[in-house]
Amino acid sequence: MEIPAKISPETEQRVRASFAAQSMMTTLGARLVALTPGETRIEAPILPGSRQQHGFGHAGLTFAIGDSAAGYAALSVMAVGHEVLTTEMKIHLLAPARGDLLIARGRIIKPGRRLVIVQADIHAVEAGQEIHVALMTGTMIPIAAT
Amino acid sequence: MEIPAKISPETEQRVRASFAAQSMMTTLGARLVALTPGETRIEAPILPGSRQQHGFGHAGLTFAIGDSAAGYAALSVMAVGHEVLTTEMKIHLLAPARGDLLIARGRIIKPGRRLVIVQADIHAVEAGQEIHVALMTGTMIPIAAT
Amino acid sequence: MEIPAKISPETEQRVRASFAAQSMMTTLGARLVALTPGETRIEAPILPGSRQQHGFGHAGLTFAIGDSAAGYAALSVMAVGHEVLTTEMKIHLLAPARGDLLIARGRIIKPGRRLVIVQADIHAVEAGQEIHVALMTGTMIPIAAT
Amino acid sequence: MEIPAKISPETEQRVRASFAAQSMMTTLGARLVALTPGETRIEAPILPGSRQQHGFGHAGLTFAIGDSAAGYAALSVMAVGHEVLTTEMKIHLLAPARGDLLIARGRIIKPGRRLVIVQADIHAVEAGQEIHVALMTGTMIPIAAT
């Protein structure tokens, strides 16, 4: 399976429509800010309502945007008429999500017709510095779009 | 390390205060409904704002309450003056989170002074039936409470 | 997908032939000692050549028999003409593998046509006592047998 | 925690002694071929006795050398008098381990006093070409050497 050099308008539209349909992304204030074949970038502010008990970004926020970044990285290389589902995902939480903003970057480790293995790195931005707060690796499966 | 037969009022208070301090749990509408030594139960409605692109519960919701259920299961057996942090967690998404409500049950696989290995099962309730939607296994580390 | 009540002679033969064809199982002295639909039991002695630096059973031994136990649990419910491949597996190492013998028990968490989610528990037997040394969860995919 | 620029003779000796004490590495024919601070390289032939049912390298072999490569990467930056233990490890099996030789490269994702997060990539060499056969991510804990 080859990763195309450029993302087609159809694929970009499909990814953006799917992202917009996820009400959780709206709740979390997340935005899809970059999309290239096999790579995505999603950003979310650490909202007052997205925090854990010490006031840092909640692991659920980190997971949610990392999972989406990884999933859309996989979807960006799928044939027309497909979607992807996460079947499993492991997250390593490396540091507290301090600061104002989280950036999740998704990419493909191994594409495939039956499974796509993906990775995402999540950084927190505090005072202009990026800190690596999480590493995720997981498995996506293509399904026929409904 | 032994798991006590009953949870102390101090521990219960500590867990409930920590849960209440997580603004993400409020955003998601999650409630801590049961707490015994080494086991917890957290419930959350699948709110209009907690959904993925097909209208099912978002994996970020499932992860967030499963992680909390697993973490408080670990905290429920910690000595006074400790908290726990998730260092890594794997989630298997077994079925779509259809329905109105998610129930996350956390438990301890192996307690320890340095690491606590935990598991959580998440079920969706649809028309009164529980469906197993996710299995999580992960690692918590105790830290001194601040 | 339903798990049959009894294992067919054809399936049992297929599992046993596959196990026998794994030269690594022979190297490790592993034996397939029980096979029912969706559950398997593999045992291996902790041979002098299967140890880590402290003389306990090596994690590679634990992983190898746990992965096989989980895989054959999945294969035991597959239709004729299929095999299974591990695509990913997480292992928690809970305690040192002391003693003489390891027992790996595999079972199915969720069967499926495209993916089978599996679990395995590995115990070490020392002085007649079983100690839980590892927990594994992973994903198997069915493939057409060659 | 800082990763030193060069490995000390004491650390190198400690890593090599530990490797030599693992009888499983001898059984598998594995050799520690490179060691720099935070990075290691272990190679193993795919021996006749290290195979799965199709004649490819067994996942237990891949796991065993990948786990060791990751562990010694962590150990290479530990203070004198410490060892490391794997507490959990996830492996993605990306392609069959065809060919004659496996190469496992371990590295550190995040060092720490309490936990070291590690990664390993395993490649199979067939006809002079390296194929990426596995990706592992996991957690090591330092312990006092005995």
Coordinates of N, CA and C in Angstrom, one line a residue, chain C residues 3-85:
Chain C
I3 N -19.3 -19.3 20.2 CA -18.2 -20.3 20.6 C -18.9 -21.6 20.8
P4 N -18.4 -22.6 20.0 CA -19.0 -23.9 20.1 C -18.8 -24.6 21.4
A5 N -19.7 -25.5 21.8 CA -19.7 -26.2 23.1 C -18.5 -27.2 23.2
K6 N -18.2 -27.7 22.1 CA -17.1 -28.7 22.1 C -16.2 -28.5 20.9
I7 N -15.0 -28.9 21.1 CA -14.0 -28.7 20.0 C -14.1 -29.9 19.1
S8 N -14.1 -29.6 17.8 CA -14.2 -30.7 16.8 C -12.8 -31.4 16.7
P9 N -12.8 -32.7 16.3 CA -11.6 -33.4 16.1 C -10.7 -32.7 15.0
E10 N -11.3 -32.1 14.0 CA -10.6 -31.4 12.9 C -9.9 -30.2 13.5
T11 N -10.6 -29.5 14.3 CA -9.9 -28.3 14.9 C -8.8 -28.7 15.9
E12 N -9.1 -29.7 16.7 CA -8.0 -30.1 17.6 C -6.8 -30.6 16.8
Q13 N -7.0 -31.3 15.8 CA -5.9 -31.8 14.9 C -5.1 -30.6 14.4
R14 N -5.9 -29.6 13.9 CA -5.3 -28.4 13.3 C -4.4 -27.7 14.3
V15 N -5.0 -27.5 15.5 CA -4.2 -26.8 16.5 C -3.0 -27.6 16.9
R16 N -3.1 -28.9 17.1 CA -2.0 -29.7 17.5 C -0.9 -29.7 16.4
A17 N -1.3 -29.8 15.2 CA -0.3 -29.8 14.1 C 0.4 -28.4 14.0
S18 N -0.3 -27.3 14.3 CA 0.4 -26.0 14.2 C 1.3 -25.9 15.4
F19 N 0.9 -26.3 16.6 CA 1.8 -26.3 17.7 C 3.0 -27.1 17.5
A20 N 2.9 -28.3 17.0 CA 4.0 -29.2 16.7 C 5.0 -28.6 15.7
A21 N 4.5 -27.7 14.8 CA 5.3 -27.1 13.7 C 6.1 -25.9 14.2
Q22 N 5.9 -25.5 15.4 CA 6.6 -24.4 16.0 C 7.9 -24.9 16.7
S23 N 9.0 -24.8 16.0 CA 10.2 -25.3 16.6 C 10.6 -24.6 17.9
M24 N 10.2 -23.4 18.1 CA 10.4 -22.7 19.3 C 9.8 -23.4 20.5
M25 N 8.6 -23.9 20.3 CA 7.9 -24.6 21.4 C 8.8 -25.8 21.8
T26 N 9.4 -26.5 20.9 CA 10.2 -27.6 21.2 C 11.5 -27.2 21.9
T27 N 12.1 -26.1 21.4 CA 13.3 -25.6 22.1 C 13.0 -25.2 23.5
L28 N 11.8 -24.7 23.8 CA 11.5 -24.3 25.1 C 10.9 -25.4 26.0
G29 N 10.7 -26.6 25.4 CA 10.1 -27.7 26.1 C 8.6 -27.5 26.4
A30 N 7.9 -26.7 25.6 CA 6.5 -26.4 25.9 C 5.6 -27.5 25.4
R31 N 4.5 -27.7 26.1 CA 3.5 -28.7 25.7 C 2.1 -28.1 25.8
L32 N 1.3 -28.5 24.8 CA -0.1 -28.0 24.8 C -0.9 -29.1 25.6
V33 N -1.3 -28.7 26.8 CA -1.9 -29.8 27.7 C -3.4 -29.7 27.7
A34 N -4.0 -28.7 27.3 CA -5.5 -28.7 27.3 C -6.0 -27.7 26.2
L35 N -7.1 -28.1 25.7 CA -7.7 -27.3 24.6 C -9.2 -27.5 24.6
T36 N -9.9 -26.5 24.9 CA -11.4 -26.5 24.8 C -11.8 -25.3 24.0
P37 N -13.0 -25.2 23.5 CA -13.3 -24.0 22.6 C -13.1 -22.7 23.4
G38 N -12.2 -21.9 22.9 CA -11.9 -20.6 23.4 C -11.0 -20.6 24.6
E39 N -10.5 -21.8 25.0 CA -9.5 -21.8 26.1 C -8.4 -22.9 25.8
T40 N -7.2 -22.5 26.2 CA -6.1 -23.4 26.0 C -5.2 -23.3 27.3
R41 N -4.3 -24.3 27.4 CA -3.4 -24.4 28.5 C -2.1 -24.9 27.9
I42 N -1.0 -24.1 28.1 CA 0.3 -24.6 27.6 C 1.2 -24.5 28.8
E43 N 2.1 -25.6 29.0 CA 3.0 -25.6 30.1 C 4.4 -25.7 29.5
A44 N 5.3 -25.1 30.2 CA 6.8 -25.2 29.9 C 7.6 -25.2 31.1
P45 N 8.6 -26.1 31.2 CA 9.5 -26.1 32.3 C 10.4 -24.8 32.1
I46 N 10.9 -24.4 33.3 CA 11.9 -23.3 33.2 C 13.3 -24.0 33.0
L47 N 13.6 -24.2 31.8 CA 14.8 -25.0 31.5 C 16.1 -24.1 31.8
P48 N 17.2 -24.8 32.0 CA 18.5 -24.1 32.2 C 18.7 -23.0 31.1
G49 N 18.3 -23.3 29.9 CA 18.6 -22.4 28.8 C 17.5 -21.4 28.6
S50 N 16.5 -21.3 29.5 CA 15.4 -20.3 29.3 C 15.4 -19.2 30.3
R51 N 16.5 -18.8 30.8 CA 16.5 -18.0 32.0 C 17.1 -16.6 31.7
Q52 N 16.7 -15.7 32.6 CA 17.2 -14.3 32.6 C 18.4 -14.2 33.6
Q53 N 18.9 -13.0 33.8 CA 20.2 -12.9 34.5 C 20.2 -13.2 35.9
H54 N 19.0 -13.4 36.5 CA 19.0 -13.8 37.9 C 18.6 -15.3 38.1
G55 N 18.4 -16.0 37.0 CA 18.1 -17.4 37.0 C 16.6 -17.7 37.0
F56 N 15.8 -16.6 36.9 CA 14.4 -16.8 36.8 C 14.0 -17.1 35.3
G57 N 12.8 -17.5 35.1 CA 12.3 -17.7 33.7 C 12.4 -16.4 32.9
H58 N 12.8 -16.5 31.7 CA 13.0 -15.3 30.9 C 11.6 -14.8 30.4
A59 N 11.5 -13.4 30.3 CA 10.3 -12.9 29.8 C 10.0 -13.4 28.4
G60 N 11.0 -13.7 27.6 CA 10.8 -14.3 26.3 C 10.1 -15.6 26.3
L61 N 10.4 -16.4 27.4 CA 9.7 -17.7 27.6 C 8.2 -17.4 27.9
T62 N 8.0 -16.5 28.9 CA 6.7 -16.2 29.3 C 5.8 -15.7 28.2
F63 N 6.4 -14.8 27.4 CA 5.7 -14.2 26.3 C 5.4 -15.3 25.2
A64 N 6.4 -16.1 24.9 CA 6.2 -17.1 23.9 C 5.1 -18.1 24.2
I65 N 5.0 -18.6 25.4 CA 3.9 -19.5 25.7 C 2.6 -18.8 25.9
G66 N 2.6 -17.6 26.4 CA 1.4 -16.9 26.6 C 0.8 -16.5 25.3
D67 N 1.6 -16.1 24.3 CA 1.2 -15.7 23.0 C 0.6 -16.9 22.3
S68 N 1.2 -18.1 22.4 CA 0.7 -19.3 21.8 C -0.6 -19.7 22.4
A69 N -0.7 -19.6 23.8 CA -2.0 -20.0 24.5 C -3.1 -19.1 24.0
A70 N -2.8 -17.8 23.9 CA -3.9 -16.9 23.4 C -4.2 -17.1 22.0
G71 N -3.2 -17.4 21.1 CA -3.5 -17.6 19.7 C -4.3 -18.9 19.5
Y72 N -4.0 -20.0 20.2 CA -4.7 -21.2 20.0 C -6.1 -21.1 20.6
A73 N -6.3 -20.3 21.6 CA -7.6 -20.1 22.1 C -8.5 -19.4 21.0
A74 N -7.9 -18.5 20.2 CA -8.6 -17.9 19.1 C -8.8 -18.9 18.0
L75 N -7.8 -19.6 17.7 CA -7.9 -20.6 16.6 C -8.9 -21.7 16.9
S76 N -9.1 -22.0 18.1 CA -10.0 -23.1 18.5 C -11.5 -22.8 18.1
V77 N -11.8 -21.5 17.8 CA -13.2 -21.1 17.5 C -13.3 -20.6 16.0
M78 N -12.2 -20.7 15.3 CA -12.2 -20.3 13.9 C -12.8 -21.4 13.0
A79 N -13.4 -20.9 11.9 CA -13.9 -21.8 10.9 C -12.7 -22.6 10.3
V80 N -13.1 -23.8 9.7 CA -12.1 -24.6 9.1 C -11.4 -23.8 8.0
G81 N -10.1 -24.0 7.8 CA -9.4 -23.4 6.7 C -8.8 -22.0 7.1
H82 N -8.8 -21.7 8.4 CA -8.2 -20.5 8.9 C -7.1 -20.7 9.9
E83 N -6.2 -19.7 9.9 CA -5.2 -19.6 10.9 C -5.3 -18.3 11.6
V84 N -4.6 -18.0 12.6 CA -4.6 -16.7 13.2 C -3.1 -16.2 13.4
L85 N -3.0 -14.9 13.3 CA -1.7 -14.2 13.5 C -1.9 -13.2 14.7

